Amino acid sequence: MDYKIIPAEKTDSPMIARTIMEALGQELCESFTHPGRTLQDVADLFRLCAEADDSQYSWNNTLKAVDENGNILGMVISYDGAQLHELRKRFLDEFAKQNGFRIDDRMSDETDATEWYLDSLAVFPEYRGRGIARSLISAVRERAASSGKPVGLLVDKTNHRAEGLYDRLGFQTVGDRPFAGELMTHKQIPTNPNFTQN
């Protein structure tokens, strides 16, 4: 299958929301709901953040894999970890507006200024197994190269499939970090897109 990696557009916001929810998984997505709210409300929250120019989930921070017909096969969201607090403000404000309370004190820092953060990555189920995730990660490393920082990410300790993929691509475990009340494995890889391990 022929595809290319290109920057996302604002009109891709619903697909960006889908990417975030695929990356988080249903259990974590449900942790953002409370009585009277549904997963559709969570999708709407992420869509609003994706439409914004100043959000960690912004279309500005997103790359997409598209086929020759323009179908989106997968997406990746990444940004300089030094911008986390500034970029996360939009999510926290939109959450408070939607739900009527704030969760700022529940949100630990999933990244920091020492890395370029790969926030969310998803290849949609019907397109998996074709090397698209590898291409998206390589594109993130190219985008991050000017920062001189390693690309970092968090992976759920029970998601052995994803961890195996990252390991095959050369990511190395550098410790653990909390995210949404769960302790995740923290991995990094140099920005040089030509560096891969098999």
Short mmCIF file of C-alpha atoms in Angstrom, two decimals:
data_model
loop_
_atom_site.label_atom_id
_atom_site.label_comp_id
_atom_site.label_asym_id
_atom_site.label_seq_id
_atom_site.Cartn_x
_atom_site.Cartn_y
_atom_site.Cartn_z
CA MET A 1 0.00 0.00 0.00
CA ASP A 2 1.30 3.42 -0.96
CA TYR A 3 0.95 6.17 1.62
CA LYS A 4 2.67 9.37 2.66
CA ILE A 5 3.18 11.22 5.94
CA ILE A 6 1.95 14.82 5.88
CA PRO A 7 0.91 17.50 8.40
CA ALA A 8 -2.66 17.29 9.66
CA GLU A 9 -5.22 20.00 8.95
CA LYS A 10 -7.76 21.61 11.25
CA THR A 11 -10.55 19.69 9.51
CA ASP A 12 -8.89 16.46 10.69
CA SER A 13 -9.88 17.23 14.29
CA PRO A 14 -12.44 14.36 14.61
CA MET A 15 -9.79 11.88 13.45
CA ILE A 16 -7.26 13.39 15.85
CA ALA A 17 -9.78 12.82 18.67
CA ARG A 18 -10.12 9.21 17.50
CA THR A 19 -6.32 8.86 17.51
CA ILE A 20 -6.06 10.10 21.10
CA MET A 21 -8.80 7.76 22.27
CA GLU A 22 -7.28 4.77 20.44
CA ALA A 23 -3.92 5.56 22.03
CA LEU A 24 -5.36 5.97 25.53
CA GLY A 25 -7.64 2.93 25.40
CA GLN A 26 -11.19 2.70 26.67
CA GLU A 27 -10.33 2.37 30.36
CA LEU A 28 -8.29 5.60 30.47
CA CYS A 29 -10.87 7.43 28.34
CA GLU A 30 -13.58 6.38 30.79
CA SER A 31 -11.52 7.88 33.62
CA PHE A 32 -12.29 11.30 32.09
CA THR A 33 -16.04 10.73 32.43
CA HIS A 34 -18.28 11.09 35.44
CA PRO A 35 -22.03 10.48 36.00
CA GLY A 36 -24.03 12.01 33.18
CA ARG A 37 -21.06 12.07 30.77
CA THR A 38 -20.23 9.57 28.05
CA LEU A 39 -17.30 8.59 25.84
CA GLN A 40 -18.84 10.82 23.16
CA ASP A 41 -18.33 13.76 25.54
CA VAL A 42 -14.66 12.74 25.85
CA ALA A 43 -14.38 12.57 22.05
CA ASP A 44 -15.92 16.06 21.82
CA LEU A 45 -13.42 17.34 24.38
CA PHE A 46 -10.46 15.99 22.40
CA ARG A 47 -11.95 17.31 19.13
CA LEU A 48 -12.19 20.83 20.59
CA CYS A 49 -8.57 20.59 21.74
CA ALA A 50 -7.51 19.31 18.30
CA GLU A 51 -9.20 22.29 16.60
CA ALA A 52 -7.27 24.76 18.78
CA ASP A 53 -3.91 26.18 17.75
CA ASP A 54 -2.56 26.22 21.33
CA SER A 55 -3.28 22.72 22.62
CA GLN A 56 -1.08 19.68 23.14
CA TYR A 57 -3.59 17.84 20.92
CA SER A 58 -3.64 20.56 18.26
CA TRP A 59 -3.71 19.76 14.57
CA ASN A 60 -0.49 21.83 14.51
CA ASN A 61 1.24 19.06 16.50
CA THR A 62 -0.15 16.21 14.39
CA LEU A 63 1.12 14.23 11.41
CA LYS A 64 -1.04 11.84 9.43
CA ALA A 65 -0.46 8.88 7.14
CA VAL A 66 -2.71 9.08 4.09
CA ASP A 67 -3.16 6.77 1.11
CA GLU A 68 -3.49 7.78 -2.54
CA ASN A 69 -7.23 8.39 -2.02
CA GLY A 70 -6.68 10.68 0.96
CA ASN A 71 -7.87 8.15 3.54
CA ILE A 72 -6.25 8.65 6.94
CA LEU A 73 -4.50 5.43 7.99
CA GLY A 74 -3.02 6.64 11.27
CA MET A 75 -1.83 9.73 13.12
CA VAL A 76 0.78 10.82 15.62
CA ILE A 77 0.80 13.83 17.97
CA SER A 78 4.11 15.18 19.30
CA TYR A 79 5.63 18.38 20.67
CA ASP A 80 8.54 19.78 22.65
CA GLY A 81 8.14 18.62 26.26
CA ALA A 82 9.21 22.09 27.43
CA GLN A 83 5.80 23.34 26.23
CA LEU A 84 3.70 20.84 28.18
CA HIS A 85 2.23 23.21 30.78
CA GLU A 86 1.47 25.90 28.20
CA LEU A 87 -0.13 23.43 25.78
CA ARG A 88 -2.04 21.43 28.43
CA LYS A 89 -3.85 24.54 29.66
CA ARG A 90 -6.35 24.32 26.79
CA PHE A 91 -7.28 20.73 27.69
CA LEU A 92 -7.69 21.60 31.37
CA ASP A 93 -9.84 24.65 30.57
CA GLU A 94 -12.04 22.74 28.10
CA PHE A 95 -12.46 19.88 30.59
CA ALA A 96 -13.55 22.33 33.29
CA LYS A 97 -15.98 24.05 30.91
CA GLN A 98 -17.52 20.72 29.87
CA ASN A 99 -17.66 19.13 33.33
CA GLY A 100 -17.99 21.99 35.79
CA PHE A 101 -14.89 21.17 37.84
CA ARG A 102 -11.12 21.24 37.42
CA ILE A 103 -8.68 18.30 37.41
CA ASP A 104 -5.43 20.29 37.31
CA ASP A 105 -4.21 18.72 40.55
CA ARG A 106 -4.81 15.19 39.20
CA MET A 107 -2.58 15.71 36.16
CA SER A 108 1.06 14.81 36.74
CA ASP A 109 3.64 15.77 34.13
CA GLU A 110 3.98 13.02 31.52
CA THR A 111 6.99 14.75 29.93
CA ASP A 112 9.49 17.53 30.62
CA ALA A 113 11.89 19.94 28.91
CA THR A 114 14.54 17.26 28.32
CA GLU A 115 12.64 15.48 25.51
CA TRP A 116 10.43 15.81 22.45
CA TYR A 117 7.25 14.06 23.52
CA LEU A 118 5.36 11.55 21.40
CA ASP A 119 1.97 12.09 23.02
CA SER A 120 -0.39 9.88 21.01
CA LEU A 121 0.08 7.39 18.19
CA ALA A 122 -2.53 5.21 16.52
CA VAL A 123 -2.76 3.28 13.30
CA PHE A 124 -6.42 2.47 12.70
CA PRO A 125 -7.20 -1.26 12.97
CA GLU A 126 -7.87 -1.94 9.29
CA TYR A 127 -4.42 -0.59 8.32
CA ARG A 128 -2.18 -2.21 10.94
CA GLY A 129 0.76 -4.47 10.12
CA ARG A 130 1.97 -2.40 7.15
CA GLY A 131 4.82 -0.40 8.71
CA ILE A 132 2.74 2.77 9.15
CA ALA A 133 3.58 3.19 12.85
CA ARG A 134 7.29 2.94 12.01
CA SER A 135 6.89 5.65 9.35
CA LEU A 136 4.96 7.94 11.68
CA ILE A 137 7.60 7.57 14.40
CA SER A 138 10.38 8.24 11.89
CA ALA A 139 8.56 11.44 10.86
CA VAL A 140 8.34 12.51 14.52
CA ARG A 141 12.08 11.99 14.88
CA GLU A 142 12.67 14.19 11.83
CA ARG A 143 10.39 16.87 13.31
CA ALA A 144 12.21 16.65 16.65
CA ALA A 145 15.73 16.70 15.18
CA SER A 146 16.15 20.48 15.36
CA SER A 147 15.46 20.38 19.12
CA GLY A 148 18.44 18.09 19.72
CA LYS A 149 16.33 16.20 22.25
CA PRO A 150 15.50 12.49 22.31
CA VAL A 151 11.95 11.47 21.47
CA GLY A 152 10.19 10.21 24.58
CA LEU A 153 6.92 8.41 25.17
CA LEU A 154 4.96 6.54 27.80
CA VAL A 155 3.56 3.05 27.30
CA ASP A 156 1.11 1.17 29.50
CA LYS A 157 2.90 -1.62 31.35
CA THR A 158 0.22 -4.09 30.21
CA ASN A 159 0.47 -3.11 26.52
CA HIS A 160 3.14 -5.61 25.52
CA ARG A 161 2.35 -5.30 21.80
CA ALA A 162 3.07 -1.57 21.75
CA GLU A 163 6.15 -1.94 23.96
CA GLY A 164 7.48 -4.62 21.62
CA LEU A 165 7.05 -2.29 18.65
CA TYR A 166 8.88 0.54 20.40
CA ASP A 167 11.68 -1.79 21.46
CA ARG A 168 12.12 -3.03 17.86
CA LEU A 169 12.37 0.60 16.72
CA GLY A 170 15.21 1.30 19.15
CA PHE A 171 13.40 2.91 22.09
CA GLN A 172 15.02 2.18 25.43
CA THR A 173 13.39 2.17 28.86
CA VAL A 174 14.64 5.09 30.96
CA GLY A 175 12.31 4.73 33.93
CA ASP A 176 8.67 5.06 34.93
CA ARG A 177 6.32 8.04 34.97
CA PRO A 178 2.75 8.44 36.21
CA PHE A 179 -0.06 9.30 33.80
CA ALA A 180 -3.73 9.65 34.76
CA GLY A 181 -3.15 7.74 37.99
CA GLU A 182 -1.27 4.86 36.32
CA LEU A 183 2.47 4.18 36.38
CA MET A 184 3.71 3.93 32.79
CA THR A 185 7.01 2.81 31.27
CA HIS A 186 9.02 5.81 30.03
CA LYS A 187 11.02 5.18 26.85
CA GLN A 188 13.30 7.35 24.70
CA ILE A 189 15.11 7.16 21.38
CA PRO A 190 17.61 9.58 19.76
CA THR A 191 16.14 12.02 17.23
CA ASN A 192 18.33 10.81 14.35
CA PRO A 193 15.69 9.21 12.08
CA ASN A 194 18.28 6.92 10.46
CA PHE A 195 19.03 5.18 13.78
CA THR A 196 17.02 1.96 14.16
CA GLN A 197 17.62 -1.34 15.83
CA ASN A 198 16.08 -4.59 14.62
#
